[in-house]
């Protein structure tokens, strides 16, 4: 894997946990293993790695669950956002591409663990595209925008977590 010196940031939906990486690896991929499907609540996990020596947690700390003897997975305990997959012995942390402030920067280069790929995966690019939320549900989109508790896609010097229950 090639190390790329670059600045990357990201975090959870509510802003409780934020991270920064000063380098990334060229391993962006879609993992279809059953553990990643369950950890992401999706049919695959879109991942890209940061070398452990280049990754820092800049706000809060993720909660961690050890999904096997070799792997831990990180998430925000407040909003539930899945943040990473970390193999305990290889020196890198695979960040969830969707947790990056700029997920467009890392298009997947491979599909992995395809024995668990759902049968209809390869058909998704051909399904109907109903367009932007604002075009198809303007009132709903406006109501969400007005009450949005989501952290913006950039670092902030301070952030009051909103929308917390209990």
PDB file of C-alpha atoms in Angstrom:
ATOM      1  CA  UNK A   1       0.000   0.000   0.000  1.00  0.00           C
ATOM      2  CA  UNK A   2       1.212   3.444  -0.905  1.00  0.00           C
ATOM      3  CA  UNK A   3       1.245   6.147   1.797  1.00  0.00           C
ATOM      4  CA  UNK A   4      -0.102   9.505   0.615  1.00  0.00           C
ATOM      5  CA  UNK A   5       0.759  12.591   2.657  1.00  0.00           C
ATOM      6  CA  UNK A   6      -2.442  14.626   2.809  1.00  0.00           C
ATOM      7  CA  UNK A   7      -4.742  16.291   5.333  1.00  0.00           C
ATOM      8  CA  UNK A   8      -8.053  14.551   6.011  1.00  0.00           C
ATOM      9  CA  UNK A   9     -10.661  15.132   8.686  1.00  0.00           C
ATOM     10  CA  UNK A  10     -13.956  13.612   9.644  1.00  0.00           C
ATOM     11  CA  UNK A  11     -16.157  12.504  12.466  1.00  0.00           C
ATOM     12  CA  UNK A  12     -19.548  11.409  13.615  1.00  0.00           C
ATOM     13  CA  UNK A  13     -22.924  12.863  12.752  1.00  0.00           C
ATOM     14  CA  UNK A  14     -23.439  14.720  16.041  1.00  0.00           C
ATOM     15  CA  UNK A  15     -19.904  16.172  16.364  1.00  0.00           C
ATOM     16  CA  UNK A  16     -19.019  14.435  19.643  1.00  0.00           C
ATOM     17  CA  UNK A  17     -16.116  12.577  17.981  1.00  0.00           C
ATOM     18  CA  UNK A  18     -13.788  14.136  15.386  1.00  0.00           C
ATOM     19  CA  UNK A  19     -10.514  12.936  13.863  1.00  0.00           C
ATOM     20  CA  UNK A  20      -7.669  14.204  11.692  1.00  0.00           C
ATOM     21  CA  UNK A  21      -5.199  12.263   9.563  1.00  0.00           C
ATOM     22  CA  UNK A  22      -2.001  13.669   8.078  1.00  0.00           C
ATOM     23  CA  UNK A  23      -1.587  10.704   5.704  1.00  0.00           C
ATOM     24  CA  UNK A  24      -3.776   8.085   4.052  1.00  0.00           C
ATOM     25  CA  UNK A  25      -3.200   4.791   2.279  1.00  0.00           C
ATOM     26  CA  UNK A  26      -4.353   3.920  -1.229  1.00  0.00           C
ATOM     27  CA  UNK A  27      -6.591   1.049  -0.135  1.00  0.00           C
ATOM     28  CA  UNK A  28     -10.113   2.465  -0.490  1.00  0.00           C
ATOM     29  CA  UNK A  29     -12.485  -0.444  -0.862  1.00  0.00           C
ATOM     30  CA  UNK A  30     -15.949  -1.828  -0.279  1.00  0.00           C
ATOM     31  CA  UNK A  31     -15.923  -4.689   2.221  1.00  0.00           C
ATOM     32  CA  UNK A  32     -18.830  -7.100   1.894  1.00  0.00           C
ATOM     33  CA  UNK A  33     -17.985  -9.338   4.883  1.00  0.00           C
ATOM     34  CA  UNK A  34     -20.874 -10.113   7.198  1.00  0.00           C
ATOM     35  CA  UNK A  35     -19.203  -8.288  10.124  1.00  0.00           C
ATOM     36  CA  UNK A  36     -18.872  -5.088   8.078  1.00  0.00           C
ATOM     37  CA  UNK A  37     -22.454  -5.408   6.860  1.00  0.00           C
ATOM     38  CA  UNK A  38     -23.708  -5.563  10.437  1.00  0.00           C
ATOM     39  CA  UNK A  39     -21.272  -2.905  11.754  1.00  0.00           C
ATOM     40  CA  UNK A  40     -22.348  -0.423   9.075  1.00  0.00           C
ATOM     41  CA  UNK A  41     -26.008  -1.445   8.928  1.00  0.00           C
ATOM     42  CA  UNK A  42     -25.595  -1.640   5.186  1.00  0.00           C
ATOM     43  CA  UNK A  43     -24.783  -4.138   2.448  1.00  0.00           C
ATOM     44  CA  UNK A  44     -21.079  -3.155   2.554  1.00  0.00           C
ATOM     45  CA  UNK A  45     -18.691  -0.919   4.453  1.00  0.00           C
ATOM     46  CA  UNK A  46     -16.851   1.700   2.387  1.00  0.00           C
ATOM     47  CA  UNK A  47     -13.382   1.988   3.969  1.00  0.00           C
ATOM     48  CA  UNK A  48     -10.053   3.741   3.485  1.00  0.00           C
ATOM     49  CA  UNK A  49      -7.071   3.494   5.828  1.00  0.00           C
ATOM     50  CA  UNK A  50      -4.981   6.004   7.701  1.00  0.00           C
ATOM     51  CA  UNK A  51      -1.662   4.869   9.160  1.00  0.00           C
ATOM     52  CA  UNK A  52      -2.051   4.725  12.940  1.00  0.00           C
ATOM     53  CA  UNK A  53       0.891   7.131  13.360  1.00  0.00           C
ATOM     54  CA  UNK A  54      -0.951   9.727  11.231  1.00  0.00           C
ATOM     55  CA  UNK A  55      -4.363   9.521  12.942  1.00  0.00           C
ATOM     56  CA  UNK A  56      -5.408  11.659  15.916  1.00  0.00           C
ATOM     57  CA  UNK A  57      -8.739  12.096  17.662  1.00  0.00           C
ATOM     58  CA  UNK A  58      -9.311  15.851  17.837  1.00  0.00           C
ATOM     59  CA  UNK A  59     -12.615  15.910  19.733  1.00  0.00           C
ATOM     60  CA  UNK A  60     -13.848  13.206  22.037  1.00  0.00           C
ATOM     61  CA  UNK A  61     -12.925   9.559  21.756  1.00  0.00           C
ATOM     62  CA  UNK A  62     -14.780   6.830  19.911  1.00  0.00           C
ATOM     63  CA  UNK A  63     -16.361   3.960  21.769  1.00  0.00           C
ATOM     64  CA  UNK A  64     -14.792   0.673  20.764  1.00  0.00           C
ATOM     65  CA  UNK A  65     -16.192  -2.818  20.399  1.00  0.00           C
ATOM     66  CA  UNK A  66     -13.870  -5.777  19.806  1.00  0.00           C
ATOM     67  CA  UNK A  67     -15.667  -7.745  17.082  1.00  0.00           C
ATOM     68  CA  UNK A  68     -13.023 -10.496  17.105  1.00  0.00           C
ATOM     69  CA  UNK A  69      -9.657 -11.227  18.684  1.00  0.00           C
ATOM     70  CA  UNK A  70      -7.948  -9.277  15.890  1.00  0.00           C
ATOM     71  CA  UNK A  71     -10.387  -6.449  15.161  1.00  0.00           C
ATOM     72  CA  UNK A  72     -11.956  -3.544  16.982  1.00  0.00           C
ATOM     73  CA  UNK A  73     -14.607  -1.248  15.558  1.00  0.00           C
ATOM     74  CA  UNK A  74     -15.155   2.346  16.615  1.00  0.00           C
ATOM     75  CA  UNK A  75     -18.328   4.365  16.770  1.00  0.00           C
ATOM     76  CA  UNK A  76     -19.835   7.399  18.467  1.00  0.00           C
ATOM     77  CA  UNK A  77     -21.648   6.354  21.643  1.00  0.00           C
ATOM     78  CA  UNK A  78     -23.919   9.407  21.364  1.00  0.00           C
ATOM     79  CA  UNK A  79     -25.260   9.234  17.798  1.00  0.00           C
ATOM     80  CA  UNK A  80     -24.159   5.731  16.778  1.00  0.00           C
ATOM     81  CA  UNK A  81     -22.149   6.716  13.701  1.00  0.00           C
ATOM     82  CA  UNK A  82     -19.774   3.886  12.676  1.00  0.00           C
ATOM     83  CA  UNK A  83     -16.278   5.393  12.392  1.00  0.00           C
ATOM     84  CA  UNK A  84     -13.632   2.721  11.828  1.00  0.00           C
ATOM     85  CA  UNK A  85     -12.388  -0.843  11.521  1.00  0.00           C
ATOM     86  CA  UNK A  86      -9.005  -1.390  13.186  1.00  0.00           C
ATOM     87  CA  UNK A  87      -6.967  -4.572  12.796  1.00  0.00           C
ATOM     88  CA  UNK A  88      -4.957  -4.692  16.008  1.00  0.00           C
ATOM     89  CA  UNK A  89      -1.728  -5.875  14.353  1.00  0.00           C
ATOM     90  CA  UNK A  90      -1.286  -4.054  11.034  1.00  0.00           C
ATOM     91  CA  UNK A  91      -0.638  -0.406  11.976  1.00  0.00           C
ATOM     92  CA  UNK A  92      -3.562   1.162  10.153  1.00  0.00           C
ATOM     93  CA  UNK A  93      -7.129   2.165  10.874  1.00  0.00           C
ATOM     94  CA  UNK A  94      -9.703   1.804   8.121  1.00  0.00           C
ATOM     95  CA  UNK A  95     -12.007   4.804   8.397  1.00  0.00           C
ATOM     96  CA  UNK A  96     -15.581   4.659   7.158  1.00  0.00           C
ATOM     97  CA  UNK A  97     -15.512   6.742   3.974  1.00  0.00           C
ATOM     98  CA  UNK A  98     -18.933   8.183   4.845  1.00  0.00           C
ATOM     99  CA  UNK A  99     -17.501   9.635   8.081  1.00  0.00           C
ATOM    100  CA  UNK A 100     -14.944  11.729   6.162  1.00  0.00           C
ATOM    101  CA  UNK A 101     -15.655  15.415   5.663  1.00  0.00           C
ATOM    102  CA  UNK A 102     -14.984  14.829   1.951  1.00  0.00           C
ATOM    103  CA  UNK A 103     -16.074  11.295   1.076  1.00  0.00           C
ATOM    104  CA  UNK A 104     -15.748  12.143  -2.628  1.00  0.00           C
ATOM    105  CA  UNK A 105     -11.942  12.080  -2.252  1.00  0.00           C
ATOM    106  CA  UNK A 106     -11.769   8.285  -1.960  1.00  0.00           C
ATOM    107  CA  UNK A 107     -13.554   6.332  -4.651  1.00  0.00           C
ATOM    108  CA  UNK A 108     -13.361   2.601  -3.970  1.00  0.00           C
ATOM    109  CA  UNK A 109     -10.633   0.701  -5.800  1.00  0.00           C
ATOM    110  CA  UNK A 110     -11.793  -2.834  -4.947  1.00  0.00           C
ATOM    111  CA  UNK A 111     -14.570  -5.038  -3.590  1.00  0.00           C
ATOM    112  CA  UNK A 112     -13.399  -7.382  -0.820  1.00  0.00           C
ATOM    113  CA  UNK A 113     -14.936 -10.375   0.977  1.00  0.00           C
ATOM    114  CA  UNK A 114     -17.299 -10.833  -1.918  1.00  0.00           C
ATOM    115  CA  UNK A 115     -18.542 -14.219  -0.711  1.00  0.00           C
ATOM    116  CA  UNK A 116     -21.098 -12.181   1.270  1.00  0.00           C
ATOM    117  CA  UNK A 117     -21.933  -9.672  -1.471  1.00  0.00           C
ATOM    118  CA  UNK A 118     -25.694  -9.413  -1.804  1.00  0.00           C
ATOM    119  CA  UNK A 119     -26.922 -10.873  -5.083  1.00  0.00           C
ATOM    120  CA  UNK A 120     -28.339  -7.558  -6.327  1.00  0.00           C
ATOM    121  CA  UNK A 121     -25.249  -5.407  -5.586  1.00  0.00           C
ATOM    122  CA  UNK A 122     -24.144  -5.141  -9.208  1.00  0.00           C
ATOM    123  CA  UNK A 123     -27.575  -3.871 -10.272  1.00  0.00           C
ATOM    124  CA  UNK A 124     -27.655  -0.749  -8.070  1.00  0.00           C
ATOM    125  CA  UNK A 125     -26.098   1.605 -10.612  1.00  0.00           C
ATOM    126  CA  UNK A 126     -28.978   0.868 -12.991  1.00  0.00           C
ATOM    127  CA  UNK A 127     -31.872   1.659 -10.650  1.00  0.00           C
ATOM    128  CA  UNK A 128     -33.958   4.819 -10.863  1.00  0.00           C
ATOM    129  CA  UNK A 129     -32.328   8.048  -9.670  1.00  0.00           C
ATOM    130  CA  UNK A 130     -35.133  10.177  -8.209  1.00  0.00           C
ATOM    131  CA  UNK A 131     -32.912  13.258  -7.856  1.00  0.00           C
ATOM    132  CA  UNK A 132     -32.059  15.589  -5.015  1.00  0.00           C
ATOM    133  CA  UNK A 133     -34.130  15.700  -1.834  1.00  0.00           C
ATOM    134  CA  UNK A 134     -34.845  19.390  -2.404  1.00  0.00           C
ATOM    135  CA  UNK A 135     -36.396  18.586  -5.784  1.00  0.00           C
ATOM    136  CA  UNK A 136     -38.644  15.757  -4.631  1.00  0.00           C
ATOM    137  CA  UNK A 137     -39.584  16.778  -1.109  1.00  0.00           C
ATOM    138  CA  UNK A 138     -38.985  20.495  -0.748  1.00  0.00           C
ATOM    139  CA  UNK A 139     -41.140  20.942   2.377  1.00  0.00           C
ATOM    140  CA  UNK A 140     -39.567  17.935   4.097  1.00  0.00           C
ATOM    141  CA  UNK A 141     -36.039  19.043   3.132  1.00  0.00           C
ATOM    142  CA  UNK A 142     -36.731  22.574   4.450  1.00  0.00           C
ATOM    143  CA  UNK A 143     -38.026  21.202   7.777  1.00  0.00           C
ATOM    144  CA  UNK A 144     -34.927  19.008   8.172  1.00  0.00           C
ATOM    145  CA  UNK A 145     -32.611  21.912   7.295  1.00  0.00           C
ATOM    146  CA  UNK A 146     -34.314  24.152   9.858  1.00  0.00           C
ATOM    147  CA  UNK A 147     -33.918  21.628  12.684  1.00  0.00           C
ATOM    148  CA  UNK A 148     -30.650  19.983  11.583  1.00  0.00           C
ATOM    149  CA  UNK A 149     -28.462  18.816  14.495  1.00  0.00           C
ATOM    150  CA  UNK A 150     -25.738  17.367  12.276  1.00  0.00           C
ATOM    151  CA  UNK A 151     -22.169  18.608  12.658  1.00  0.00           C
ATOM    152  CA  UNK A 152     -20.943  20.405   9.506  1.00  0.00           C
ATOM    153  CA  UNK A 153     -18.424  18.700   7.199  1.00  0.00           C
ATOM    154  CA  UNK A 154     -15.435  20.635   8.513  1.00  0.00           C
ATOM    155  CA  UNK A 155     -13.603  21.095  11.794  1.00  0.00           C
ATOM    156  CA  UNK A 156     -15.077  23.580  14.248  1.00  0.00           C
ATOM    157  CA  UNK A 157     -13.324  25.175  17.210  1.00  0.00           C
ATOM    158  CA  UNK A 158     -16.299  24.356  19.403  1.00  0.00           C
ATOM    159  CA  UNK A 159     -19.545  22.502  18.957  1.00  0.00           C
ATOM    160  CA  UNK A 160     -22.537  22.102  21.234  1.00  0.00           C
ATOM    161  CA  UNK A 161     -23.958  18.630  20.666  1.00  0.00           C
ATOM    162  CA  UNK A 162     -27.664  19.010  19.963  1.00  0.00           C
ATOM    163  CA  UNK A 163     -30.417  16.457  19.661  1.00  0.00           C
ATOM    164  CA  UNK A 164     -29.217  14.367  22.599  1.00  0.00           C
ATOM    165  CA  UNK A 165     -31.898  12.218  24.202  1.00  0.00           C
ATOM    166  CA  UNK A 166     -32.008  11.471  27.954  1.00  0.00           C
TER     167      UNK A 166
END
